[in-house]
Amino acid sequence: MIFTTTESIAGKPTSEVLGVVTGSVVQSKHIGRDIMAGFKSIVGGEIRGYTEMLSEARDVAIQRMVESAQNKGADAVVGIRFTTSAIMDGSSEIMVFGTAVKLSQ
């Protein structure tokens, strides 16, 4: 499955637009990450636990979007965008969305 943030795939014309596909995950932090984040907020610097958590959440969201595209019979997803939102204190949603397409053979 090809997926890209661009609106088309160079050298591969689109033959059919199948519709919007999405993938999302709600991720919460745990006490260990909170404690380390508290220390980092005092001295500054990257909070690697959160960075890793968000990277894993993005990967899960992409996987879910790709599965949705495969269920529609897509060859690719174009125009991918990411969004985040706070669901409640201590958790956030990462959503990825794009347009599922069939490519010309």
Short mmCIF file of N, CA and C in Angstrom, two decimals:
data_model
loop_
_atom_site.label_atom_id
_atom_site.label_comp_id
_atom_site.label_asym_id
_atom_site.label_seq_id
_atom_site.Cartn_x
_atom_site.Cartn_y
_atom_site.Cartn_z
N MET A 1 0.85 -1.18 0.00
CA MET A 1 0.00 0.00 0.00
C MET A 1 0.89 1.24 0.00
N ILE A 2 0.65 2.11 -0.95
CA ILE A 2 1.35 3.39 -1.01
C ILE A 2 0.51 4.40 -0.24
N PHE A 3 1.16 5.18 0.64
CA PHE A 3 0.45 6.28 1.27
C PHE A 3 1.38 7.48 1.33
N THR A 4 0.79 8.66 1.06
CA THR A 4 1.61 9.86 0.92
C THR A 4 0.82 11.11 1.32
N THR A 5 1.55 12.13 1.69
CA THR A 5 0.91 13.41 2.01
C THR A 5 0.63 14.22 0.75
N THR A 6 1.23 13.84 -0.37
CA THR A 6 0.99 14.56 -1.62
C THR A 6 -0.38 14.21 -2.18
N GLU A 7 -0.87 15.03 -3.07
CA GLU A 7 -2.22 14.84 -3.63
C GLU A 7 -2.26 13.81 -4.75
N SER A 8 -1.10 13.40 -5.23
CA SER A 8 -1.03 12.37 -6.27
C SER A 8 0.30 11.65 -6.13
N ILE A 9 0.44 10.57 -6.90
CA ILE A 9 1.68 9.79 -6.87
C ILE A 9 2.33 9.91 -8.24
N ALA A 10 3.52 10.45 -8.26
CA ALA A 10 4.22 10.71 -9.51
C ALA A 10 4.33 9.43 -10.34
N GLY A 11 3.93 9.53 -11.61
CA GLY A 11 4.04 8.41 -12.54
C GLY A 11 2.98 7.35 -12.38
N LYS A 12 2.02 7.56 -11.49
CA LYS A 12 0.96 6.58 -11.25
C LYS A 12 -0.37 7.30 -11.23
N PRO A 13 -1.00 7.43 -12.38
CA PRO A 13 -2.28 8.14 -12.45
C PRO A 13 -3.38 7.44 -11.64
N THR A 14 -4.27 8.23 -11.10
CA THR A 14 -5.41 7.71 -10.34
C THR A 14 -6.53 7.35 -11.30
N SER A 15 -7.09 6.15 -11.16
CA SER A 15 -8.20 5.75 -12.02
C SER A 15 -9.55 5.89 -11.32
N GLU A 16 -9.54 5.87 -9.96
CA GLU A 16 -10.80 5.96 -9.23
C GLU A 16 -10.54 6.46 -7.81
N VAL A 17 -11.41 7.35 -7.35
CA VAL A 17 -11.37 7.82 -5.98
C VAL A 17 -12.39 7.00 -5.20
N LEU A 18 -11.94 6.36 -4.13
CA LEU A 18 -12.80 5.46 -3.36
C LEU A 18 -13.38 6.10 -2.10
N GLY A 19 -12.86 7.24 -1.71
CA GLY A 19 -13.39 7.95 -0.56
C GLY A 19 -12.39 8.17 0.55
N VAL A 20 -12.85 8.86 1.57
CA VAL A 20 -12.01 9.19 2.71
C VAL A 20 -11.83 7.96 3.60
N VAL A 21 -10.61 7.77 4.09
CA VAL A 21 -10.31 6.72 5.05
C VAL A 21 -9.63 7.36 6.26
N THR A 22 -9.86 6.78 7.42
CA THR A 22 -9.30 7.32 8.65
C THR A 22 -8.72 6.20 9.50
N GLY A 23 -7.89 6.60 10.41
CA GLY A 23 -7.39 5.72 11.45
C GLY A 23 -7.12 6.56 12.67
N SER A 24 -7.46 6.07 13.84
CA SER A 24 -7.21 6.86 15.05
C SER A 24 -6.88 5.96 16.22
N VAL A 25 -6.28 6.56 17.21
CA VAL A 25 -5.96 5.88 18.46
C VAL A 25 -6.00 6.92 19.57
N VAL A 26 -6.54 6.52 20.71
CA VAL A 26 -6.50 7.37 21.91
C VAL A 26 -5.44 6.78 22.82
N GLN A 27 -4.49 7.59 23.18
CA GLN A 27 -3.35 7.14 23.97
C GLN A 27 -3.33 7.88 25.29
N SER A 28 -3.06 7.18 26.36
CA SER A 28 -2.94 7.85 27.67
C SER A 28 -1.52 7.65 28.19
N LYS A 29 -1.12 8.56 29.02
CA LYS A 29 0.20 8.46 29.62
C LYS A 29 0.09 7.67 30.93
N HIS A 30 1.22 7.14 31.38
CA HIS A 30 1.21 6.42 32.65
C HIS A 30 2.09 7.14 33.67
N ILE A 31 1.99 6.72 34.90
CA ILE A 31 2.63 7.43 36.01
C ILE A 31 4.14 7.57 35.83
N GLY A 32 4.80 6.56 35.27
CA GLY A 32 6.24 6.64 35.05
C GLY A 32 6.61 7.77 34.11
N ARG A 33 5.85 7.90 33.05
CA ARG A 33 6.11 8.99 32.11
C ARG A 33 5.78 10.34 32.74
N ASP A 34 4.73 10.39 33.57
CA ASP A 34 4.38 11.64 34.24
C ASP A 34 5.50 12.10 35.17
N ILE A 35 6.08 11.17 35.91
CA ILE A 35 7.15 11.53 36.84
C ILE A 35 8.35 12.08 36.08
N MET A 36 8.74 11.38 35.01
CA MET A 36 9.88 11.85 34.22
C MET A 36 9.56 13.18 33.54
N ALA A 37 8.33 13.36 33.10
CA ALA A 37 7.94 14.63 32.48
C ALA A 37 8.04 15.76 33.50
N GLY A 38 7.66 15.47 34.73
CA GLY A 38 7.77 16.48 35.79
C GLY A 38 9.21 16.91 36.00
N PHE A 39 10.14 15.94 36.03
CA PHE A 39 11.56 16.28 36.16
C PHE A 39 12.05 17.10 34.97
N LYS A 40 11.65 16.69 33.78
CA LYS A 40 12.09 17.39 32.57
C LYS A 40 11.54 18.81 32.51
N SER A 41 10.34 19.02 33.05
CA SER A 41 9.78 20.37 33.01
C SER A 41 10.58 21.32 33.89
N ILE A 42 11.30 20.79 34.87
CA ILE A 42 12.13 21.62 35.74
C ILE A 42 13.44 21.99 35.03
N VAL A 43 14.09 20.99 34.41
CA VAL A 43 15.40 21.22 33.80
C VAL A 43 15.34 21.48 32.30
N GLY A 44 14.23 21.17 31.67
CA GLY A 44 14.09 21.37 30.23
C GLY A 44 14.59 20.18 29.45
N GLY A 45 14.27 20.13 28.18
CA GLY A 45 14.72 19.07 27.31
C GLY A 45 13.58 18.21 26.80
N GLU A 46 13.91 17.33 25.91
CA GLU A 46 12.92 16.44 25.30
C GLU A 46 12.43 15.41 26.31
N ILE A 47 11.14 15.15 26.27
CA ILE A 47 10.55 14.11 27.12
C ILE A 47 10.40 12.88 26.24
N ARG A 48 11.44 12.05 26.23
CA ARG A 48 11.51 10.93 25.28
C ARG A 48 10.38 9.93 25.45
N GLY A 49 9.91 9.73 26.68
CA GLY A 49 8.80 8.80 26.90
C GLY A 49 7.56 9.24 26.12
N TYR A 50 7.28 10.54 26.12
CA TYR A 50 6.13 11.04 25.37
C TYR A 50 6.39 10.97 23.87
N THR A 51 7.61 11.27 23.46
CA THR A 51 7.95 11.20 22.05
C THR A 51 7.73 9.78 21.52
N GLU A 52 8.20 8.80 22.27
CA GLU A 52 8.02 7.40 21.87
C GLU A 52 6.54 7.02 21.86
N MET A 53 5.79 7.47 22.88
CA MET A 53 4.37 7.16 22.96
C MET A 53 3.62 7.71 21.73
N LEU A 54 3.92 8.95 21.38
CA LEU A 54 3.23 9.55 20.23
C LEU A 54 3.65 8.92 18.92
N SER A 55 4.91 8.53 18.80
CA SER A 55 5.38 7.86 17.59
C SER A 55 4.66 6.52 17.42
N GLU A 56 4.54 5.76 18.50
CA GLU A 56 3.82 4.49 18.44
C GLU A 56 2.35 4.71 18.09
N ALA A 57 1.75 5.74 18.67
CA ALA A 57 0.34 6.03 18.39
C ALA A 57 0.15 6.41 16.92
N ARG A 58 1.06 7.19 16.35
CA ARG A 58 0.98 7.53 14.92
C ARG A 58 1.04 6.28 14.06
N ASP A 59 1.95 5.36 14.41
CA ASP A 59 2.08 4.12 13.65
C ASP A 59 0.80 3.29 13.69
N VAL A 60 0.18 3.21 14.86
CA VAL A 60 -1.09 2.47 14.98
C VAL A 60 -2.18 3.14 14.16
N ALA A 61 -2.27 4.46 14.22
CA ALA A 61 -3.29 5.19 13.46
C ALA A 61 -3.10 4.97 11.96
N ILE A 62 -1.84 5.02 11.49
CA ILE A 62 -1.57 4.79 10.06
C ILE A 62 -1.98 3.37 9.68
N GLN A 63 -1.62 2.40 10.51
CA GLN A 63 -1.98 1.01 10.22
C GLN A 63 -3.50 0.86 10.09
N ARG A 64 -4.24 1.49 10.96
CA ARG A 64 -5.70 1.40 10.90
C ARG A 64 -6.26 2.09 9.66
N MET A 65 -5.65 3.21 9.25
CA MET A 65 -6.08 3.88 8.03
C MET A 65 -5.81 3.00 6.81
N VAL A 66 -4.63 2.39 6.77
CA VAL A 66 -4.27 1.51 5.65
C VAL A 66 -5.23 0.32 5.58
N GLU A 67 -5.57 -0.27 6.72
CA GLU A 67 -6.54 -1.37 6.74
C GLU A 67 -7.89 -0.93 6.19
N SER A 68 -8.31 0.27 6.55
CA SER A 68 -9.57 0.81 6.03
C SER A 68 -9.50 0.97 4.51
N ALA A 69 -8.36 1.45 4.01
CA ALA A 69 -8.18 1.61 2.57
C ALA A 69 -8.17 0.25 1.86
N GLN A 70 -7.50 -0.73 2.46
CA GLN A 70 -7.47 -2.07 1.87
C GLN A 70 -8.88 -2.67 1.80
N ASN A 71 -9.69 -2.42 2.83
CA ASN A 71 -11.07 -2.91 2.83
C ASN A 71 -11.90 -2.30 1.71
N LYS A 72 -11.52 -1.11 1.24
CA LYS A 72 -12.21 -0.46 0.12
C LYS A 72 -11.62 -0.89 -1.23
N GLY A 73 -10.55 -1.68 -1.20
CA GLY A 73 -9.91 -2.12 -2.43
C GLY A 73 -8.93 -1.12 -3.01
N ALA A 74 -8.42 -0.23 -2.19
CA ALA A 74 -7.51 0.83 -2.65
C ALA A 74 -6.11 0.31 -2.91
N ASP A 75 -5.42 0.98 -3.82
CA ASP A 75 -4.01 0.74 -4.07
C ASP A 75 -3.13 1.73 -3.31
N ALA A 76 -3.73 2.87 -2.94
CA ALA A 76 -2.96 3.94 -2.31
C ALA A 76 -3.88 4.85 -1.51
N VAL A 77 -3.26 5.64 -0.64
CA VAL A 77 -3.97 6.71 0.07
C VAL A 77 -3.16 7.98 -0.16
N VAL A 78 -3.82 9.00 -0.67
CA VAL A 78 -3.16 10.27 -0.96
C VAL A 78 -3.72 11.37 -0.06
N GLY A 79 -2.96 12.46 0.03
CA GLY A 79 -3.42 13.62 0.79
C GLY A 79 -3.53 13.36 2.28
N ILE A 80 -2.65 12.54 2.82
CA ILE A 80 -2.72 12.18 4.24
C ILE A 80 -2.43 13.40 5.12
N ARG A 81 -3.23 13.53 6.16
CA ARG A 81 -3.04 14.58 7.16
C ARG A 81 -3.21 13.97 8.55
N PHE A 82 -2.57 14.58 9.53
CA PHE A 82 -2.67 14.15 10.92
C PHE A 82 -3.33 15.24 11.74
N THR A 83 -4.06 14.82 12.76
CA THR A 83 -4.63 15.77 13.70
C THR A 83 -4.57 15.15 15.09
N THR A 84 -4.52 16.00 16.09
CA THR A 84 -4.53 15.53 17.47
C THR A 84 -5.56 16.32 18.26
N SER A 85 -6.05 15.71 19.31
CA SER A 85 -6.96 16.42 20.21
C SER A 85 -6.88 15.80 21.59
N ALA A 86 -7.15 16.61 22.60
CA ALA A 86 -7.18 16.12 23.97
C ALA A 86 -8.57 15.54 24.22
N ILE A 87 -8.63 14.32 24.67
CA ILE A 87 -9.90 13.66 24.96
C ILE A 87 -10.32 13.94 26.39
N MET A 88 -9.38 13.76 27.30
CA MET A 88 -9.57 14.08 28.71
C MET A 88 -8.19 14.30 29.30
N ASP A 89 -8.13 14.74 30.54
CA ASP A 89 -6.84 14.99 31.16
C ASP A 89 -6.00 13.71 31.14
N GLY A 90 -4.83 13.81 30.55
CA GLY A 90 -3.93 12.66 30.52
C GLY A 90 -4.04 11.77 29.30
N SER A 91 -4.92 12.09 28.36
CA SER A 91 -5.01 11.27 27.15
C SER A 91 -5.28 12.16 25.94
N SER A 92 -4.84 11.67 24.79
CA SER A 92 -5.07 12.41 23.55
C SER A 92 -5.33 11.44 22.41
N GLU A 93 -5.98 11.97 21.39
CA GLU A 93 -6.28 11.18 20.20
C GLU A 93 -5.36 11.64 19.08
N ILE A 94 -4.85 10.69 18.35
CA ILE A 94 -4.15 10.98 17.10
C ILE A 94 -4.98 10.37 15.99
N MET A 95 -5.33 11.19 15.02
CA MET A 95 -6.12 10.73 13.88
C MET A 95 -5.35 11.03 12.60
N VAL A 96 -5.39 10.08 11.69
CA VAL A 96 -4.81 10.28 10.36
C VAL A 96 -5.94 10.04 9.36
N PHE A 97 -5.96 10.86 8.31
CA PHE A 97 -7.00 10.68 7.29
C PHE A 97 -6.43 11.02 5.93
N GLY A 98 -7.03 10.43 4.91
CA GLY A 98 -6.60 10.67 3.54
C GLY A 98 -7.66 10.14 2.58
N THR A 99 -7.35 10.17 1.30
CA THR A 99 -8.26 9.72 0.27
C THR A 99 -7.77 8.41 -0.33
N ALA A 100 -8.60 7.38 -0.24
CA ALA A 100 -8.25 6.08 -0.84
C ALA A 100 -8.49 6.13 -2.32
N VAL A 101 -7.53 5.63 -3.10
CA VAL A 101 -7.64 5.67 -4.57
C VAL A 101 -7.21 4.35 -5.18
N LYS A 102 -7.71 4.10 -6.38
CA LYS A 102 -7.21 3.02 -7.24
C LYS A 102 -6.28 3.68 -8.23
N LEU A 103 -5.18 3.02 -8.52
CA LEU A 103 -4.23 3.54 -9.49
C LEU A 103 -4.42 2.86 -10.84
N SER A 104 -4.15 3.62 -11.90
CA SER A 104 -4.21 3.06 -13.25
C SER A 104 -3.09 2.06 -13.43
N GLN A 105 -3.36 0.98 -14.12
CA GLN A 105 -2.36 -0.07 -14.33
C GLN A 105 -1.51 0.18 -15.53
#
